[in-house]
Short mmCIF file of C-alpha atoms in Angstrom, two decimals:
data_model
loop_
_atom_site.label_atom_id
_atom_site.label_comp_id
_atom_site.label_asym_id
_atom_site.label_seq_id
_atom_site.Cartn_x
_atom_site.Cartn_y
_atom_site.Cartn_z
CA MET A 1 2.06 -3.08 15.61
CA THR A 2 5.63 -0.99 15.94
CA VAL A 3 8.34 0.18 13.13
CA PRO A 4 11.80 -1.38 13.05
CA SER A 5 14.72 1.69 12.96
CA ALA A 6 15.79 0.40 9.64
CA LEU A 7 12.90 -0.18 7.75
CA PRO A 8 13.56 -1.04 3.82
CA THR A 9 11.72 2.44 2.06
CA ILE A 10 10.96 3.56 -1.42
CA ASP A 11 9.44 6.76 -2.99
CA VAL A 12 6.49 6.30 -5.25
CA SER A 13 8.36 7.19 -8.67
CA GLU A 14 10.58 4.12 -7.58
CA THR A 15 7.32 2.04 -6.72
CA GLU A 16 5.63 2.39 -9.67
CA ARG A 17 9.08 1.74 -11.71
CA ARG A 18 9.25 -1.42 -10.12
CA LEU A 19 5.49 -1.92 -10.55
CA ARG A 20 5.68 -1.96 -14.22
CA GLU A 21 9.26 -3.02 -14.74
CA ASP A 22 10.55 -5.97 -12.37
CA PRO A 23 10.20 -9.12 -13.23
CA GLY A 24 9.92 -10.48 -10.08
CA ARG A 25 6.04 -9.04 -9.91
CA PRO A 26 6.04 -6.87 -6.78
CA ILE A 27 2.91 -6.63 -5.62
CA LEU A 28 1.13 -3.45 -3.99
CA VAL A 29 -0.69 -4.37 -0.96
CA ASP A 30 -2.93 -1.23 0.75
CA VAL A 31 -3.50 -1.01 4.07
CA ARG A 32 -5.89 1.70 4.35
CA GLU A 33 -9.48 1.18 5.50
CA ASN A 34 -12.29 0.05 2.78
CA ALA A 35 -13.56 3.70 2.02
CA GLU A 36 -10.19 4.97 1.62
CA PHE A 37 -9.65 2.57 -1.03
CA LEU A 38 -12.28 3.64 -2.73
CA GLU A 39 -11.72 7.25 -2.78
CA VAL A 40 -8.62 6.92 -4.49
CA ARG A 41 -6.00 3.86 -5.10
CA ALA A 42 -3.76 2.60 -7.45
CA PRO A 43 -4.22 0.23 -10.44
CA GLY A 44 -3.45 -3.38 -9.44
CA ALA A 45 -3.63 -2.95 -6.00
CA VAL A 46 -4.25 -5.23 -3.23
CA LEU A 47 -6.10 -4.31 -0.41
CA ILE A 48 -5.65 -6.07 2.90
CA PRO A 49 -6.46 -2.99 5.30
CA MET A 50 -4.82 -2.84 9.16
CA SER A 51 -8.04 -3.00 10.65
CA GLU A 52 -7.95 -7.13 9.18
CA PHE A 53 -3.58 -7.45 8.43
CA ALA A 54 -2.53 -9.22 11.19
CA ALA A 55 -5.22 -12.07 10.34
CA ARG A 56 -4.98 -11.36 6.85
CA ALA A 57 -1.00 -11.42 6.43
CA GLY A 58 -0.67 -15.00 5.64
CA ASP A 59 -2.39 -14.88 2.67
CA LEU A 60 0.69 -13.34 1.11
CA PRO A 61 3.37 -14.47 -0.64
CA LYS A 62 6.42 -14.91 0.34
CA ASP A 63 8.89 -15.32 -2.71
CA ARG A 64 7.58 -12.24 -4.79
CA PRO A 65 8.71 -8.77 -3.78
CA LEU A 66 5.67 -6.50 -1.56
CA LEU A 67 5.56 -2.61 -1.85
CA VAL A 68 3.28 -1.58 1.23
CA VAL A 69 1.46 1.45 0.95
CA CYS A 70 -0.91 3.42 2.78
CA HIS A 71 -2.68 7.09 2.72
CA LEU A 72 1.07 8.72 4.00
CA GLY A 73 3.29 6.19 4.99
CA SER A 74 2.98 5.20 8.95
CA ARG A 75 0.12 2.15 8.73
CA SER A 76 2.21 1.27 5.93
CA ALA A 77 5.25 1.51 7.86
CA ALA A 78 4.15 -0.56 10.62
CA ALA A 79 2.59 -3.53 8.49
CA ALA A 80 5.94 -3.56 6.38
CA GLY A 81 7.58 -3.78 9.83
CA PHE A 82 5.14 -6.92 10.48
CA LEU A 83 5.70 -8.73 7.73
CA ILE A 84 9.52 -8.54 7.95
CA ARG A 85 9.45 -9.61 11.53
CA SER A 86 7.33 -12.66 10.36
CA GLY A 87 9.49 -13.98 8.17
CA TRP A 88 9.05 -11.90 4.92
CA THR A 89 12.68 -11.41 3.17
CA ASP A 90 11.75 -8.92 -0.03
CA VAL A 91 9.07 -6.06 1.53
CA VAL A 92 9.39 -1.95 1.35
CA ASN A 93 7.45 0.85 3.10
CA VAL A 94 6.43 2.85 0.09
CA ALA A 95 7.14 6.89 1.39
CA GLY A 96 4.28 8.99 1.40
CA GLY A 97 1.69 6.81 0.63
CA MET A 98 -1.33 6.98 -1.92
CA ASP A 99 -1.19 11.31 -0.42
CA ALA A 100 2.35 11.32 -2.64
CA TRP A 101 1.12 9.08 -5.22
CA GLN A 102 -1.62 11.37 -5.79
CA ARG A 103 0.95 14.41 -6.23
CA ALA A 104 3.28 12.90 -7.97
CA GLY A 105 0.41 12.39 -10.78
CA LEU A 106 0.93 7.96 -10.93
CA PRO A 107 -1.86 7.01 -12.21
CA THR A 108 -5.29 6.15 -9.94
CA ARG A 109 -8.69 4.90 -10.04
CA SER A 110 -11.75 5.32 -8.19
CA GLY A 111 -15.16 4.13 -6.99
CA PRO A 112 -17.09 1.51 -7.35
CA LEU A 113 -13.95 -1.60 -7.79
CA ASP A 114 -14.51 -3.70 -10.74
CA PRO A 115 -14.80 -7.18 -10.37
CA GLY A 116 -12.13 -9.20 -9.05
CA GLU A 117 -10.29 -5.30 -7.91
CA GLY A 118 -7.86 -5.49 -4.48
CA GLU A 119 -7.94 -9.19 -4.44
CA LEU A 120 -4.79 -11.23 -3.96
CA GLY A 121 -4.94 -12.92 -7.40
#
């Protein structure tokens, strides 16, 4: 997967605000691997690891905004670019990823998943 040159990107503060306030009900799509997700994650994030992303991307809705996050921003940029090239229109990369999310003091969860957590609902 390659990154398009003009990839729509937002910072973690804008991401958190959109998740909280946007009536379009954006989905935070985390493309890190399972172990990374268990270590730390944003509440409500949907896990679709990069190792499975191309095969599972079709599960993502095209009628809701998708905010794509990883650890630092490279994998999520590639995944967001893939979605845009594949016909999704409301997709943004989250700059700085979960590293920036944690540094900003935004809410996180860690450890074992609750039933349904990380799944597209």
